[in-house]
Amino acid sequence: MPETSYTRIMREHDEIEMLSGRLSNLVRDRAADPHVLADALRHLKELVSDHLDHEGALLETLAARSGTAAQRDRIARAEQEFCVLKENWQRFTRAWDATAIAADRSGFDQSALAMLPRLRDRVRLESELLMALAMLERSNPD
């Protein structure tokens, strides 16, 4: 995987962290307008969607280049968690627009405060895996 891909993925991770933190802060603000919440969710959804388009390739590359059984197991677990989170994320983002948020703000808040930490944890795991791959490539150049 070219260095530019590492850079892009890490930049996207930083952006996902920032936007998910912004949405979490808005959720905690009981005065936040449902349209503002929906807009913040839409921005995060678009970024995550773009990120998911090439994340699968990252996991395949990691699996192909992993040397130890422990590394392969960790990547397999990450892929399984990725599939579950992806389904949950898509369900979450489809369920909540400005109208739905206005109709059930408490439900949105609970749902968002459950989903957003999972998203951030996922991004942290990817970053760890990516750094491990980068270190492996540096120590074993082809």
mmCIF file of C-alpha atoms in Angstrom:
data_model
loop_
_atom_site.group_PDB
_atom_site.id
_atom_site.type_symbol
_atom_site.label_atom_id
_atom_site.label_comp_id
_atom_site.label_asym_id
_atom_site.label_seq_id
_atom_site.Cartn_x
_atom_site.Cartn_y
_atom_site.Cartn_z
ATOM 1 C CA MET A 1 0.000 0.000 0.000
ATOM 2 C CA PRO A 2 1.572 3.324 -1.020
ATOM 3 C CA GLU A 3 2.502 5.835 1.641
ATOM 4 C CA THR A 4 -0.148 8.221 0.309
ATOM 5 C CA SER A 5 -2.819 5.662 1.231
ATOM 6 C CA TYR A 6 -1.532 5.528 4.808
ATOM 7 C CA THR A 7 -1.599 9.296 4.960
ATOM 8 C CA ARG A 8 -5.106 9.478 3.545
ATOM 9 C CA ILE A 9 -6.494 6.877 5.937
ATOM 10 C CA MET A 10 -4.888 8.497 8.961
ATOM 11 C CA ARG A 11 -6.202 11.913 7.880
ATOM 12 C CA GLU A 12 -9.679 10.432 7.503
ATOM 13 C CA HIS A 13 -9.379 8.854 10.954
ATOM 14 C CA ASP A 14 -8.582 12.266 12.411
ATOM 15 C CA GLU A 15 -11.560 13.796 10.597
ATOM 16 C CA ILE A 16 -13.924 11.033 11.740
ATOM 17 C CA GLU A 17 -12.737 11.527 15.313
ATOM 18 C CA MET A 18 -13.289 15.283 15.048
ATOM 19 C CA LEU A 19 -16.748 15.060 13.454
ATOM 20 C CA SER A 20 -17.950 12.308 15.787
ATOM 21 C CA GLY A 21 -16.751 14.382 18.753
ATOM 22 C CA ARG A 22 -18.612 17.406 17.391
ATOM 23 C CA LEU A 23 -21.795 15.365 17.014
ATOM 24 C CA SER A 24 -21.395 13.949 20.536
ATOM 25 C CA ASN A 25 -21.095 17.477 21.908
ATOM 26 C CA LEU A 26 -24.200 18.558 20.001
ATOM 27 C CA VAL A 27 -26.125 15.558 21.328
ATOM 28 C CA ARG A 28 -25.268 16.591 24.876
ATOM 29 C CA ASP A 29 -26.553 20.100 24.152
ATOM 30 C CA ARG A 30 -30.270 19.729 24.813
ATOM 31 C CA ALA A 31 -30.883 23.042 23.014
ATOM 32 C CA ALA A 32 -29.283 21.850 19.756
ATOM 33 C CA ASP A 33 -31.632 22.180 16.811
ATOM 34 C CA PRO A 34 -32.637 18.878 15.148
ATOM 35 C CA HIS A 35 -31.547 20.299 11.773
ATOM 36 C CA VAL A 36 -28.081 21.075 13.155
ATOM 37 C CA LEU A 37 -27.861 17.554 14.578
ATOM 38 C CA ALA A 38 -29.022 16.017 11.294
ATOM 39 C CA ASP A 39 -26.523 18.122 9.346
ATOM 40 C CA ALA A 40 -23.654 17.054 11.616
ATOM 41 C CA LEU A 41 -24.722 13.428 11.226
ATOM 42 C CA ARG A 42 -24.897 13.832 7.440
ATOM 43 C CA HIS A 43 -21.344 15.213 7.281
ATOM 44 C CA LEU A 44 -20.054 12.343 9.391
ATOM 45 C CA LYS A 45 -22.031 9.814 7.340
ATOM 46 C CA GLU A 46 -20.514 11.115 4.086
ATOM 47 C CA LEU A 47 -16.992 10.959 5.460
ATOM 48 C CA VAL A 48 -17.468 7.455 6.869
ATOM 49 C CA SER A 49 -19.049 6.298 3.603
ATOM 50 C CA ASP A 50 -16.054 7.522 1.606
ATOM 51 C CA HIS A 51 -13.727 5.907 4.124
ATOM 52 C CA LEU A 52 -15.511 2.552 3.964
ATOM 53 C CA ASP A 53 -15.067 2.475 0.203
ATOM 54 C CA HIS A 54 -11.357 1.782 0.575
ATOM 55 C CA GLU A 55 -11.201 0.356 4.086
ATOM 56 C CA GLY A 56 -11.863 -3.169 2.842
ATOM 57 C CA ALA A 57 -8.748 -2.945 0.691
ATOM 58 C CA LEU A 58 -6.750 -1.932 3.761
ATOM 59 C CA LEU A 59 -7.879 -5.012 5.683
ATOM 60 C CA GLU A 60 -7.080 -7.276 2.739
ATOM 61 C CA THR A 61 -3.599 -5.766 2.496
ATOM 62 C CA LEU A 62 -3.064 -6.168 6.227
ATOM 63 C CA ALA A 63 -4.143 -9.805 6.097
ATOM 64 C CA ALA A 64 -1.916 -10.573 3.116
ATOM 65 C CA ARG A 65 1.155 -9.009 4.739
ATOM 66 C CA SER A 66 0.674 -10.271 8.281
ATOM 67 C CA GLY A 67 3.388 -12.568 9.412
ATOM 68 C CA THR A 68 2.135 -14.067 12.665
ATOM 69 C CA ALA A 69 -0.971 -15.995 13.610
ATOM 70 C CA ALA A 70 -1.729 -13.377 16.270
ATOM 71 C CA GLN A 71 -1.671 -10.622 13.671
ATOM 72 C CA ARG A 72 -3.914 -12.619 11.320
ATOM 73 C CA ASP A 73 -6.334 -13.342 14.177
ATOM 74 C CA ARG A 74 -6.459 -9.668 15.105
ATOM 75 C CA ILE A 75 -7.191 -8.704 11.507
ATOM 76 C CA ALA A 76 -9.884 -11.391 11.190
ATOM 77 C CA ARG A 77 -11.521 -10.064 14.365
ATOM 78 C CA ALA A 78 -11.317 -6.532 12.997
ATOM 79 C CA GLU A 79 -12.990 -7.630 9.754
ATOM 80 C CA GLN A 80 -15.845 -9.291 11.668
ATOM 81 C CA GLU A 81 -16.322 -6.249 13.869
ATOM 82 C CA PHE A 82 -16.176 -4.062 10.777
ATOM 83 C CA CYS A 83 -19.080 -5.931 9.167
ATOM 84 C CA VAL A 84 -21.259 -5.682 12.266
ATOM 85 C CA LEU A 85 -20.461 -2.019 12.844
ATOM 86 C CA LYS A 86 -21.041 -1.186 9.177
ATOM 87 C CA GLU A 87 -24.550 -2.688 9.320
ATOM 88 C CA ASN A 88 -25.324 -0.920 12.612
ATOM 89 C CA TRP A 89 -23.952 2.378 11.303
ATOM 90 C CA GLN A 90 -26.031 2.200 8.129
ATOM 91 C CA ARG A 91 -29.177 1.401 10.127
ATOM 92 C CA PHE A 92 -28.436 4.273 12.508
ATOM 93 C CA THR A 93 -27.856 6.850 9.770
ATOM 94 C CA ARG A 94 -30.940 5.773 7.810
ATOM 95 C CA ALA A 95 -33.129 6.069 10.897
ATOM 96 C CA TRP A 96 -32.240 9.615 11.900
ATOM 97 C CA ASP A 97 -32.993 12.690 9.844
ATOM 98 C CA ALA A 98 -34.110 16.087 11.184
ATOM 99 C CA THR A 99 -37.764 15.023 11.313
ATOM 100 C CA ALA A 100 -37.015 11.801 13.186
ATOM 101 C CA ILE A 101 -34.676 13.597 15.579
ATOM 102 C CA ALA A 102 -37.310 16.266 16.321
ATOM 103 C CA ALA A 103 -39.934 13.572 16.906
ATOM 104 C CA ASP A 104 -37.760 11.510 19.267
ATOM 105 C CA ARG A 105 -34.847 13.545 20.522
ATOM 106 C CA SER A 106 -34.319 11.285 23.518
ATOM 107 C CA GLY A 107 -34.201 8.202 21.288
ATOM 108 C CA PHE A 108 -31.727 9.878 18.968
ATOM 109 C CA ASP A 109 -29.544 10.953 21.882
ATOM 110 C CA GLN A 110 -29.438 7.426 23.298
ATOM 111 C CA SER A 111 -28.791 5.899 19.903
ATOM 112 C CA ALA A 112 -26.046 8.395 19.015
ATOM 113 C CA LEU A 113 -24.333 8.102 22.396
ATOM 114 C CA ALA A 114 -24.235 4.319 21.919
ATOM 115 C CA MET A 115 -23.084 4.387 18.285
ATOM 116 C CA LEU A 116 -20.476 7.155 18.263
ATOM 117 C CA PRO A 117 -18.081 5.558 20.793
ATOM 118 C CA ARG A 118 -18.189 2.337 18.759
ATOM 119 C CA LEU A 119 -17.266 4.288 15.654
ATOM 120 C CA ARG A 120 -14.374 5.999 17.420
ATOM 121 C CA ASP A 121 -13.159 2.674 18.860
ATOM 122 C CA ARG A 122 -13.210 1.199 15.376
ATOM 123 C CA VAL A 123 -11.143 4.063 14.006
ATOM 124 C CA ARG A 124 -8.604 3.627 16.823
ATOM 125 C CA LEU A 125 -8.290 -0.097 16.067
ATOM 126 C CA GLU A 126 -7.740 0.645 12.375
ATOM 127 C CA SER A 127 -5.075 3.189 13.247
ATOM 128 C CA GLU A 128 -3.275 0.650 15.430
ATOM 129 C CA LEU A 129 -3.398 -1.963 12.665
ATOM 130 C CA LEU A 130 -2.211 0.545 10.107
ATOM 131 C CA MET A 131 0.724 1.605 12.271
ATOM 132 C CA ALA A 132 1.655 -2.046 12.813
ATOM 133 C CA LEU A 133 1.647 -2.633 9.052
ATOM 134 C CA ALA A 134 3.751 0.454 8.436
ATOM 135 C CA MET A 135 6.296 -0.715 11.004
ATOM 136 C CA LEU A 136 6.335 -4.191 9.467
ATOM 137 C CA GLU A 137 6.945 -2.754 5.999
ATOM 138 C CA ARG A 138 9.763 -0.546 7.274
ATOM 139 C CA SER A 139 11.471 -3.496 8.952
ATOM 140 C CA ASN A 140 10.930 -5.850 5.992
ATOM 141 C CA PRO A 141 11.251 -3.827 2.776
ATOM 142 C CA ASP A 142 10.634 -5.801 -0.417
#
